[in-house]
mmCIF file of C-alpha atoms and ligand atoms in Angstrom:
data_model
loop_
_atom_site.group_PDB
_atom_site.id
_atom_site.type_symbol
_atom_site.label_atom_id
_atom_site.label_comp_id
_atom_site.label_asym_id
_atom_site.label_seq_id
_atom_site.Cartn_x
_atom_site.Cartn_y
_atom_site.Cartn_z
ATOM 1 C CA MET A 1 -0.022 -0.041 -0.006
ATOM 2 C CA SER A 2 1.453 3.407 -1.087
ATOM 3 C CA ARG A 3 1.731 6.172 1.579
ATOM 4 C CA THR A 4 -0.766 8.937 1.670
ATOM 5 C CA LEU A 5 0.364 12.247 0.269
ATOM 6 C CA LEU A 6 -0.837 15.285 2.163
ATOM 7 C CA SER A 7 -0.840 18.628 0.463
ATOM 8 C CA LEU A 8 -0.640 21.733 2.610
ATOM 9 C CA VAL A 9 -1.948 24.609 0.470
ATOM 10 C CA VAL A 10 -0.823 27.952 1.700
ATOM 11 C CA PRO A 11 -1.630 31.427 0.165
ATOM 12 C CA PHE A 12 0.997 34.173 0.936
ATOM 13 C CA TYR A 13 0.447 37.811 0.534
ATOM 14 C CA ASN A 14 3.200 40.151 1.944
ATOM 15 C CA GLU A 15 4.197 37.501 4.539
ATOM 16 C CA GLU A 16 7.877 38.004 4.667
ATOM 17 C CA ASP A 17 7.912 38.215 8.467
ATOM 18 C CA SER A 18 6.000 35.140 8.963
ATOM 19 C CA ILE A 19 7.845 32.876 6.458
ATOM 20 C CA PRO A 20 10.810 31.900 8.604
ATOM 21 C CA VAL A 21 8.529 30.918 11.621
ATOM 22 C CA PHE A 22 6.128 29.315 9.324
ATOM 23 C CA PHE A 23 8.567 26.590 7.920
ATOM 24 C CA ALA A 24 10.281 26.199 11.193
ATOM 25 C CA GLN A 25 6.891 25.208 12.853
ATOM 26 C CA VAL A 26 4.975 23.506 10.056
ATOM 27 C CA ILE A 27 7.667 21.203 8.687
ATOM 28 C CA PRO A 28 8.278 19.518 12.030
ATOM 29 C CA ALA A 29 4.560 19.374 12.835
ATOM 30 C CA LEU A 30 3.997 17.570 9.455
ATOM 31 C CA GLU A 31 7.028 15.301 9.909
ATOM 32 C CA ALA A 32 5.490 14.247 13.282
ATOM 33 C CA ILE A 33 2.420 12.694 11.425
ATOM 34 C CA ASP A 34 4.394 9.536 10.606
ATOM 35 C CA THR A 35 1.641 7.886 8.456
ATOM 36 C CA VAL A 36 1.711 10.521 5.699
ATOM 37 C CA ASP A 37 4.169 12.107 3.277
ATOM 38 C CA PHE A 38 3.542 15.695 2.595
ATOM 39 C CA GLU A 39 4.128 18.650 0.260
ATOM 40 C CA ILE A 40 3.697 22.339 0.952
ATOM 41 C CA VAL A 41 2.159 24.287 -1.864
ATOM 42 C CA CYS A 42 2.942 27.900 -1.404
ATOM 43 C CA VAL A 43 1.018 30.215 -3.645
ATOM 44 C CA ASN A 44 2.508 33.720 -3.820
ATOM 45 C CA ASP A 45 -0.409 36.126 -4.317
ATOM 46 C CA GLY A 46 1.441 38.995 -5.870
ATOM 47 C CA SER A 47 3.379 40.004 -2.836
ATOM 48 C CA LYS A 48 5.213 43.243 -2.986
ATOM 49 C CA ASP A 49 7.860 42.337 -0.328
ATOM 50 C CA ARG A 50 10.424 39.645 -0.158
ATOM 51 C CA THR A 51 7.950 36.794 0.020
ATOM 52 C CA LEU A 52 8.715 35.201 -3.299
ATOM 53 C CA PRO A 53 12.533 35.099 -2.950
ATOM 54 C CA LEU A 54 12.026 33.552 0.555
ATOM 55 C CA LEU A 55 9.531 30.981 -0.808
ATOM 56 C CA VAL A 56 12.027 30.242 -3.645
ATOM 57 C CA ASN A 57 14.726 29.659 -1.268
ATOM 58 C CA ALA A 58 12.496 27.371 0.846
ATOM 59 C CA THR A 59 11.912 25.180 -2.276
ATOM 60 C CA GLN A 60 15.750 24.853 -2.676
ATOM 61 C CA ILE A 61 16.278 23.817 0.935
ATOM 62 C CA ASP A 62 13.451 21.327 1.162
ATOM 63 C CA ALA A 63 12.175 19.341 -2.025
ATOM 64 C CA ARG A 64 8.807 19.001 -0.292
ATOM 65 C CA VAL A 65 8.129 22.610 -0.654
ATOM 66 C CA ARG A 66 6.743 23.923 -3.982
ATOM 67 C CA ALA A 67 5.995 27.614 -4.843
ATOM 68 C CA ILE A 68 3.410 28.927 -7.333
ATOM 69 C CA ASP A 69 4.045 32.514 -8.241
ATOM 70 C CA LEU A 70 0.825 34.280 -9.538
ATOM 71 C CA SER A 71 1.306 37.104 -11.934
ATOM 72 C CA ARG A 72 -0.192 39.675 -9.516
ATOM 73 C CA ASN A 73 -2.467 40.036 -6.408
ATOM 74 C CA PHE A 74 -5.643 38.045 -7.207
ATOM 75 C CA GLY A 75 -6.955 37.876 -3.532
ATOM 76 C CA LYS A 76 -6.999 35.058 -1.174
ATOM 77 C CA GLU A 77 -9.962 33.099 -2.798
ATOM 78 C CA ALA A 78 -8.188 32.959 -6.143
ATOM 79 C CA ALA A 79 -4.798 32.096 -4.584
ATOM 80 C CA LEU A 80 -6.367 29.332 -2.613
ATOM 81 C CA SER A 81 -8.178 28.117 -5.847
ATOM 82 C CA ALA A 82 -4.831 27.919 -7.414
ATOM 83 C CA GLY A 83 -3.181 25.985 -4.673
ATOM 84 C CA LEU A 84 -6.077 23.482 -4.760
ATOM 85 C CA VAL A 85 -5.478 22.919 -8.473
ATOM 86 C CA GLU A 86 -1.774 22.579 -8.033
ATOM 87 C CA ALA A 87 -1.974 20.182 -5.086
ATOM 88 C CA ARG A 88 -1.225 16.601 -5.873
ATOM 89 C CA GLY A 89 -2.036 15.025 -2.571
ATOM 90 C CA ASP A 90 -4.642 12.385 -1.617
ATOM 91 C CA ILE A 91 -5.639 14.576 1.122
ATOM 92 C CA VAL A 92 -5.432 18.426 1.062
ATOM 93 C CA VAL A 93 -5.415 21.051 3.851
ATOM 94 C CA PRO A 94 -5.654 24.732 3.058
ATOM 95 C CA PHE A 95 -3.664 26.702 5.701
ATOM 96 C CA ASP A 96 -2.891 30.368 6.441
ATOM 97 C CA ALA A 97 0.637 31.582 6.428
ATOM 98 C CA ASP A 98 0.379 33.597 9.515
ATOM 99 C CA LEU A 99 0.215 30.386 11.839
ATOM 100 C CA GLN A 100 -3.058 31.549 13.512
ATOM 101 C CA ASP A 101 -4.094 27.918 13.121
ATOM 102 C CA PRO A 102 -1.674 25.753 15.149
ATOM 103 C CA PRO A 103 0.026 23.297 12.795
ATOM 104 C CA GLU A 104 -0.251 20.536 15.429
ATOM 105 C CA VAL A 105 -3.973 20.374 14.731
ATOM 106 C CA ILE A 106 -3.322 18.970 11.243
ATOM 107 C CA ALA A 107 -2.390 15.535 12.976
ATOM 108 C CA GLN A 108 -5.906 15.644 14.647
ATOM 109 C CA LEU A 109 -7.440 16.368 11.280
ATOM 110 C CA VAL A 110 -5.671 13.265 9.721
ATOM 111 C CA SER A 111 -6.623 10.823 12.512
ATOM 112 C CA LYS A 112 -10.184 12.045 12.232
ATOM 113 C CA TRP A 113 -10.023 11.426 8.474
ATOM 114 C CA ARG A 114 -8.729 7.873 9.122
ATOM 115 C CA GLU A 115 -12.066 7.054 10.761
ATOM 116 C CA GLY A 116 -13.592 7.453 7.334
ATOM 117 C CA PHE A 117 -14.636 10.984 6.668
ATOM 118 C CA ASP A 118 -14.338 12.975 3.387
ATOM 119 C CA VAL A 119 -14.024 16.468 5.099
ATOM 120 C CA VAL A 120 -12.748 17.237 8.515
ATOM 121 C CA LEU A 121 -13.478 20.795 9.593
ATOM 122 C CA ALA A 122 -11.262 22.610 12.117
ATOM 123 C CA LYS A 123 -13.659 24.543 14.270
ATOM 124 C CA ARG A 124 -12.501 27.454 16.457
ATOM 125 C CA ALA A 125 -13.351 26.807 20.037
ATOM 126 C CA ASP A 126 -13.835 30.657 20.353
ATOM 127 C CA ARG A 127 -12.855 33.711 18.574
ATOM 128 C CA SER A 128 -10.950 35.385 21.463
ATOM 129 C CA SER A 129 -7.977 36.083 18.994
ATOM 130 C CA ASP A 130 -10.164 38.371 17.014
ATOM 131 C CA SER A 131 -11.233 41.891 17.872
ATOM 132 C CA TYR A 132 -14.720 42.639 19.449
ATOM 133 C CA MET A 133 -15.850 44.234 16.186
ATOM 134 C CA LYS A 134 -14.755 41.473 13.998
ATOM 135 C CA ARG A 135 -16.451 38.810 16.308
ATOM 136 C CA GLN A 136 -19.804 40.735 16.246
ATOM 137 C CA SER A 137 -19.725 41.357 12.512
ATOM 138 C CA ALA A 138 -18.693 37.692 11.758
ATOM 139 C CA GLY A 139 -21.545 36.474 14.010
ATOM 140 C CA GLY A 140 -24.065 38.725 12.329
ATOM 141 C CA PHE A 141 -22.862 37.712 8.783
ATOM 142 C CA TYR A 142 -23.185 34.018 9.529
ATOM 143 C CA ARG A 143 -26.621 34.450 10.982
ATOM 144 C CA LEU A 144 -27.865 36.558 8.052
ATOM 145 C CA HIS A 145 -26.184 34.272 5.382
ATOM 146 C CA ASN A 146 -27.538 31.169 6.870
ATOM 147 C CA LYS A 147 -31.040 32.561 7.037
ATOM 148 C CA LEU A 148 -31.062 33.649 3.425
ATOM 149 C CA ALA A 149 -28.962 30.986 1.740
ATOM 150 C CA ASP A 150 -29.971 27.262 1.304
ATOM 151 C CA VAL A 151 -26.291 26.116 1.784
ATOM 152 C CA LYS A 152 -25.559 26.778 5.393
ATOM 153 C CA ILE A 153 -21.935 27.761 6.321
ATOM 154 C CA PRO A 154 -20.807 26.262 9.768
ATOM 155 C CA GLU A 155 -19.889 29.125 12.125
ATOM 156 C CA ASN A 156 -16.432 29.623 13.567
ATOM 157 C CA VAL A 157 -14.982 27.513 10.644
ATOM 158 C CA GLY A 158 -12.399 29.073 8.386
ATOM 159 C CA ASP A 159 -10.714 27.621 5.277
ATOM 160 C CA PHE A 160 -8.679 25.366 7.616
ATOM 161 C CA ARG A 161 -9.950 21.826 7.050
ATOM 162 C CA LEU A 162 -8.974 18.438 5.564
ATOM 163 C CA MET A 163 -10.449 17.367 2.208
ATOM 164 C CA THR A 164 -9.949 14.104 0.255
ATOM 165 C CA ARG A 165 -8.991 14.123 -3.487
ATOM 166 C CA GLU A 166 -12.654 13.550 -4.435
ATOM 167 C CA VAL A 167 -13.678 16.642 -2.650
ATOM 168 C CA VAL A 168 -10.878 18.714 -4.112
ATOM 169 C CA ASP A 169 -11.581 17.444 -7.622
ATOM 170 C CA THR A 170 -15.114 18.386 -7.288
ATOM 171 C CA LEU A 171 -14.247 21.847 -6.080
ATOM 172 C CA ASN A 172 -11.681 22.312 -8.963
ATOM 173 C CA ALA A 173 -14.468 21.285 -11.352
ATOM 174 C CA LEU A 174 -16.903 24.018 -10.294
ATOM 175 C CA PRO A 175 -17.372 26.461 -13.209
ATOM 176 C CA GLU A 176 -17.878 29.822 -11.435
ATOM 177 C CA SER A 177 -15.130 32.408 -11.524
ATOM 178 C CA ARG A 178 -16.362 34.327 -8.415
ATOM 179 C CA ARG A 179 -15.207 32.084 -5.797
ATOM 180 C CA PHE A 180 -16.577 32.369 -2.206
ATOM 181 C CA MET A 181 -14.586 29.426 -0.943
ATOM 182 C CA LYS A 182 -16.403 29.047 2.353
ATOM 183 C CA GLY A 183 -19.630 28.776 0.573
ATOM 184 C CA LEU A 184 -18.273 26.456 -2.089
ATOM 185 C CA PHE A 185 -16.808 24.167 0.523
ATOM 186 C CA ALA A 186 -20.173 23.918 2.187
ATOM 187 C CA TRP A 187 -21.873 23.480 -1.193
ATOM 188 C CA VAL A 188 -19.984 20.265 -2.168
ATOM 189 C CA GLY A 189 -21.113 18.420 0.940
ATOM 190 C CA PHE A 190 -19.668 14.938 1.556
ATOM 191 C CA ARG A 191 -19.327 13.192 4.912
ATOM 192 C CA THR A 192 -18.106 15.834 7.265
ATOM 193 C CA ALA A 193 -16.588 15.631 10.695
ATOM 194 C CA GLU A 194 -15.260 18.444 13.081
ATOM 195 C CA VAL A 195 -12.385 18.914 15.308
ATOM 196 C CA THR A 196 -12.131 21.790 17.729
ATOM 197 C CA TYR A 197 -9.037 23.978 18.327
ATOM 198 C CA VAL A 198 -8.072 27.304 19.793
ATOM 199 C CA ARG A 199 -6.939 29.993 17.287
ATOM 200 C CA HIS A 200 -4.044 32.262 18.114
ATOM 201 C CA ALA A 201 -3.079 35.730 17.070
ATOM 202 C CA ARG A 202 -0.883 36.247 13.957
ATOM 203 C CA VAL A 203 2.837 35.374 14.491
ATOM 204 C CA ALA A 204 4.011 38.468 12.435
ATOM 205 C CA GLY A 205 2.506 41.180 10.153
ATOM 206 C CA THR A 206 -0.955 42.458 10.059
ATOM 207 C CA THR A 207 -4.232 41.121 8.764
ATOM 208 C CA LYS A 208 -4.891 41.723 5.002
ATOM 209 C CA PHE A 209 -8.506 42.195 5.482
ATOM 210 C CA SER A 210 -9.792 45.673 6.409
ATOM 211 C CA GLY A 211 -13.495 46.432 7.322
ATOM 212 C CA TRP A 212 -14.302 47.463 3.873
ATOM 213 C CA LYS A 213 -12.775 44.311 2.382
ATOM 214 C CA LEU A 214 -14.715 42.215 4.816
ATOM 215 C CA TRP A 215 -17.990 43.910 4.088
ATOM 216 C CA ASN A 216 -17.383 43.240 0.324
ATOM 217 C CA PHE A 217 -16.543 39.686 1.161
ATOM 218 C CA ALA A 218 -19.779 39.238 3.047
ATOM 219 C CA LEU A 219 -21.710 40.773 0.055
ATOM 220 C CA GLU A 220 -19.893 38.382 -2.141
ATOM 221 C CA GLY A 221 -20.900 35.437 0.044
ATOM 222 C CA ILE A 222 -24.607 36.431 0.189
ATOM 223 C CA THR A 223 -24.903 37.249 -3.434
ATOM 224 C CA SER A 224 -23.149 33.966 -4.317
ATOM 225 C CA PHE A 225 -25.550 31.635 -2.576
ATOM 226 C CA SER A 226 -28.905 33.421 -2.180
ATOM 227 C CA THR A 227 -31.264 35.256 -4.419
ATOM 228 C CA VAL A 228 -33.432 36.238 -1.507
ATOM 229 C CA PRO A 229 -32.207 39.914 -1.669
ATOM 230 C CA LEU A 230 -33.736 40.006 -5.255
ATOM 231 C CA ARG A 231 -36.926 38.269 -4.476
ATOM 232 C CA MET A 232 -37.669 40.348 -1.348
ATOM 233 C CA TRP A 233 -38.363 43.354 -3.595
ATOM 234 C CA THR A 234 -41.454 41.501 -5.074
ATOM 235 C CA TYR A 235 -42.986 41.265 -1.626
ATOM 236 C CA PHE A 236 -41.994 44.771 -0.482
ATOM 237 C CA GLY A 237 -43.570 46.079 -3.692
ATOM 238 C CA LEU A 238 -46.713 44.142 -2.909
ATOM 239 C CA LEU A 239 -46.861 45.430 0.595
ATOM 240 C CA VAL A 240 -46.478 49.071 -0.607
ATOM 241 C CA ALA A 241 -49.168 48.680 -3.291
ATOM 242 C CA VAL A 242 -51.648 47.076 -0.768
ATOM 243 C CA SER A 243 -51.090 49.828 1.759
ATOM 244 C CA ALA A 244 -51.508 52.399 -1.083
ATOM 245 C CA PHE A 245 -54.773 50.862 -1.934
ATOM 246 C CA LEU A 246 -55.969 50.762 1.605
ATOM 247 C CA TYR A 247 -54.969 54.293 2.046
ATOM 248 C CA ALA A 248 -56.795 55.449 -1.245
ATOM 249 C CA ALA A 249 -59.993 53.659 0.162
ATOM 250 C CA TYR A 250 -59.714 55.476 3.417
ATOM 251 C CA LEU A 251 -59.255 58.949 1.642
ATOM 252 C CA VAL A 252 -62.322 58.240 -0.475
ATOM 253 C CA ILE A 253 -64.383 57.412 2.549
ATOM 254 C CA ARG A 254 -63.062 60.359 4.608
ATOM 255 C CA THR A 255 -63.768 62.811 1.690
ATOM 256 C CA MET A 256 -67.456 61.335 1.493
ATOM 257 C CA VAL A 257 -68.037 61.721 5.268
ATOM 258 C CA ARG A 258 -66.192 64.982 5.948
ATOM 259 C CA GLY A 259 -65.825 66.742 2.497
ATOM 260 C CA ILE A 260 -62.689 67.731 0.788
ATOM 261 C CA ASP A 261 -59.754 69.127 2.779
ATOM 262 C CA VAL A 262 -56.230 70.186 1.707
ATOM 263 C CA PRO A 263 -53.780 67.570 2.677
ATOM 264 C CA GLY A 264 -50.308 68.544 4.127
ATOM 265 C CA TYR A 265 -47.196 69.209 1.985
ATOM 266 C CA ALA A 266 -44.935 67.571 4.416
ATOM 267 C CA SER A 267 -46.434 64.181 4.232
ATOM 268 C CA ILE A 268 -46.307 64.031 0.521
ATOM 269 C CA PHE A 269 -42.758 65.135 0.514
ATOM 270 C CA VAL A 270 -41.598 62.602 3.116
ATOM 271 C CA SER A 271 -43.188 59.707 1.329
ATOM 272 C CA LEU A 272 -41.645 60.857 -1.943
ATOM 273 C CA LEU A 273 -38.252 60.884 -0.474
ATOM 274 C CA PHE A 274 -38.907 57.536 1.352
ATOM 275 C CA PHE A 275 -40.039 55.657 -1.784
ATOM 276 C CA SER A 276 -37.364 57.110 -4.157
ATOM 277 C CA GLY A 277 -34.774 55.863 -1.488
ATOM 278 C CA VAL A 278 -36.356 52.505 -1.364
ATOM 279 C CA GLN A 279 -36.446 52.235 -5.191
ATOM 280 C CA MET A 280 -32.829 53.094 -5.541
ATOM 281 C CA ILE A 281 -31.848 50.466 -2.875
ATOM 282 C CA GLY A 282 -33.822 47.935 -5.027
ATOM 283 C CA ILE A 283 -32.092 49.024 -8.130
ATOM 284 C CA GLY A 284 -28.764 48.865 -6.229
ATOM 285 C CA VAL A 285 -29.442 45.200 -5.186
ATOM 286 C CA ILE A 286 -30.418 44.196 -8.724
ATOM 287 C CA GLY A 287 -27.165 45.947 -9.861
ATOM 288 C CA GLU A 288 -25.257 43.674 -7.523
ATOM 289 C CA TYR A 289 -26.540 40.565 -9.179
ATOM 290 C CA ILE A 290 -26.292 42.051 -12.749
ATOM 291 C CA GLY A 291 -22.612 42.942 -11.953
ATOM 292 C CA ARG A 292 -22.037 39.241 -10.974
ATOM 293 C CA ILE A 293 -23.691 38.053 -14.173
ATOM 294 C CA TYR A 294 -21.353 40.420 -16.023
ATOM 295 C CA LEU A 295 -18.220 39.250 -14.429
ATOM 296 C CA GLU A 296 -19.118 35.555 -14.711
ATOM 297 C CA SER A 297 -20.035 35.884 -18.404
ATOM 298 C CA LYS A 298 -16.472 37.083 -19.327
ATOM 299 C CA ARG A 299 -15.242 33.583 -18.481
ATOM 300 C CA ARG A 300 -11.835 34.925 -17.628
ATOM 301 C CA PRO A 301 -9.451 32.487 -15.717
ATOM 302 C CA LEU A 302 -9.437 32.857 -11.955
ATOM 303 C CA TYR A 303 -5.794 33.556 -11.804
ATOM 304 C CA VAL A 304 -2.544 33.592 -13.956
ATOM 305 C CA ILE A 305 0.521 31.678 -12.869
ATOM 306 C CA ARG A 306 3.730 33.402 -13.663
ATOM 307 C CA ARG A 307 6.038 30.652 -12.864
ATOM 308 C CA ARG A 308 6.316 27.464 -10.681
ATOM 309 C CA TYR A 309 9.297 26.638 -8.399
ATOM 310 C CA GLY A 310 10.534 23.543 -6.848
ATOM 311 C CA ASN A 311 9.930 19.745 -7.165
ATOM 312 C CA ASP A 312 10.014 18.652 -10.837
ATOM 313 C CA SER A 313 8.474 21.768 -12.383
ATOM 314 C CA SER A 314 11.261 22.810 -14.764
ATOM 315 C CA GLU A 315 12.978 25.705 -13.076
ATOM 316 C CA GLU A 316 14.201 27.341 -16.274
ATOM 317 C CA SER A 317 10.850 27.561 -17.965
HETATM 318 N N1 UDP B 401 -3.884 36.422 1.568
HETATM 319 C C1 UDP B 401 -3.648 36.296 0.115
HETATM 320 N N2 UDP B 401 -4.062 37.255 -0.694
HETATM 321 C C2 UDP B 401 -4.739 38.336 -0.202
HETATM 322 C C3 UDP B 401 -4.959 38.565 1.207
HETATM 323 C C4 UDP B 401 -4.509 37.495 2.034
HETATM 324 O O1 UDP B 401 -3.071 35.233 -0.221
HETATM 325 O O2 UDP B 401 -5.009 39.208 -1.066
HETATM 326 C C5 UDP B 401 -3.436 35.264 2.406
HETATM 327 C C6 UDP B 401 -2.540 35.748 3.694
HETATM 328 O O3 UDP B 401 -1.182 35.822 3.330
HETATM 329 C C7 UDP B 401 -2.810 34.552 4.527
HETATM 330 C C8 UDP B 401 -4.207 34.304 4.350
HETATM 331 O O4 UDP B 401 -4.562 34.687 3.051
HETATM 332 O O5 UDP B 401 -1.895 33.419 4.417
HETATM 333 C C9 UDP B 401 -5.161 34.912 5.293
HETATM 334 O O6 UDP B 401 -5.055 36.276 5.534
HETATM 335 P P1 UDP B 401 -5.019 37.069 6.879
HETATM 336 O O7 UDP B 401 -4.329 36.385 7.861
HETATM 337 O O8 UDP B 401 -4.596 38.563 6.619
HETATM 338 O O9 UDP B 401 -6.585 37.010 7.185
HETATM 339 P P2 UDP B 401 -7.305 36.898 8.529
HETATM 340 O O10 UDP B 401 -6.685 35.824 9.321
HETATM 341 O O11 UDP B 401 -7.145 38.303 9.248
HETATM 342 O O12 UDP B 401 -8.747 36.658 8.258
HETATM 343 MG MG1 MG B 402 -4.870 35.525 9.653
#
C-alpha cells in the first residue's frame, strides 16, 4: 500500500515576516505525522515584499516545498483556488501563512479522516483572538447568510480543514469564476466531521482584511449563494401597493364623510423621499446581481500563474 500524500496549500500575500517561523513550525509538525508524506504548496499572491525570494529559497532547501507565483495579487480566494488545482495530494489541507491555526491540529484532522470522513473541519473553540468588532460582524454575517441561503456555512470554521482528493476534484471542477470558498466548501457537501481547536493571534505582520474588504467579502458570500435579496423586492412592492390601495380607500371614505380638505405638503414630501430611496436600494440590489452575471459571463481565468518553483517543475521555463 502506498503512503498517503498530504498537500498543505498556503496562500502568501506580503508575509515575509511570517515565513521563517512558518517553515520552522510547520515542517516538524507535518513530519510528526508519521503515517503520511507531505508537500507544501505555497501560492505567492502577488506579494510586494520579499515573500517570493524567501519561498523560492525554501523550495531549494526542502524538496517537499513548492512555490506557485501568481502574476499579480488576485486575492485570497483565487490564490487558494490555484493551490487546490496545483496540489497533488490524496488529502489536502488549506492553511494560512500567519500560523493563526496551530500546525499541530493537522495531525488531529488526519486521525479523524482515518475514521472514514471525506471532510474534517477545524472549528475554532472561540474567537478570542479576533477583535470585538470582528467577532460581532462575523456572527451577524453567519446568521444573516444562513437565514438567506440554502447552503449553510458552519460558524467559526475558516478555510482550515482536511479534504480528500474527491472533494478537491469536485471543487476544482466548479465552473464559477467568482469564488466564495467558504460557501463552495459547504456546497460540495460529503461526509463531514469536526475537530475543535483554539486559534491564536498572527505570529507576524498584520491582517490583510480591512473592514471594507470584509464587507465586500460578506456581500460576495450572500450574493453567491442566495437570491433572497432579489426576491424580497417583489414582496416589499406588494406590501407598498396594498397599503397604497387601503390608504386610497380611506381617503375616498373620509372625503365622502367630511368633505374635501387640503392635505399637508410635508407628508407628500416625506413619502416621496422615502419611496425614491427604497427604489434606489432595490435598483442597487439588482445591480449587484447584474454585476455578478457580467463578471461571470466574461469567463476569464481565476488567476494567472507566472512561474512554478521546486519539485520537478522545470526551473528554467
Ligand atoms: N492572503 C492572500 N491574498 C490576499 C490576502 C491574504 O493570499 O490578497 C493570504 C494571507 O497571506 C494569509 C491568508 O490569506 O496567508 C489569510 O489572510 P489574513 O491572515 O490576513 O486574514 P485573517 O486571518 O485576518 O482573516
Ligand atoms: Mg490570519
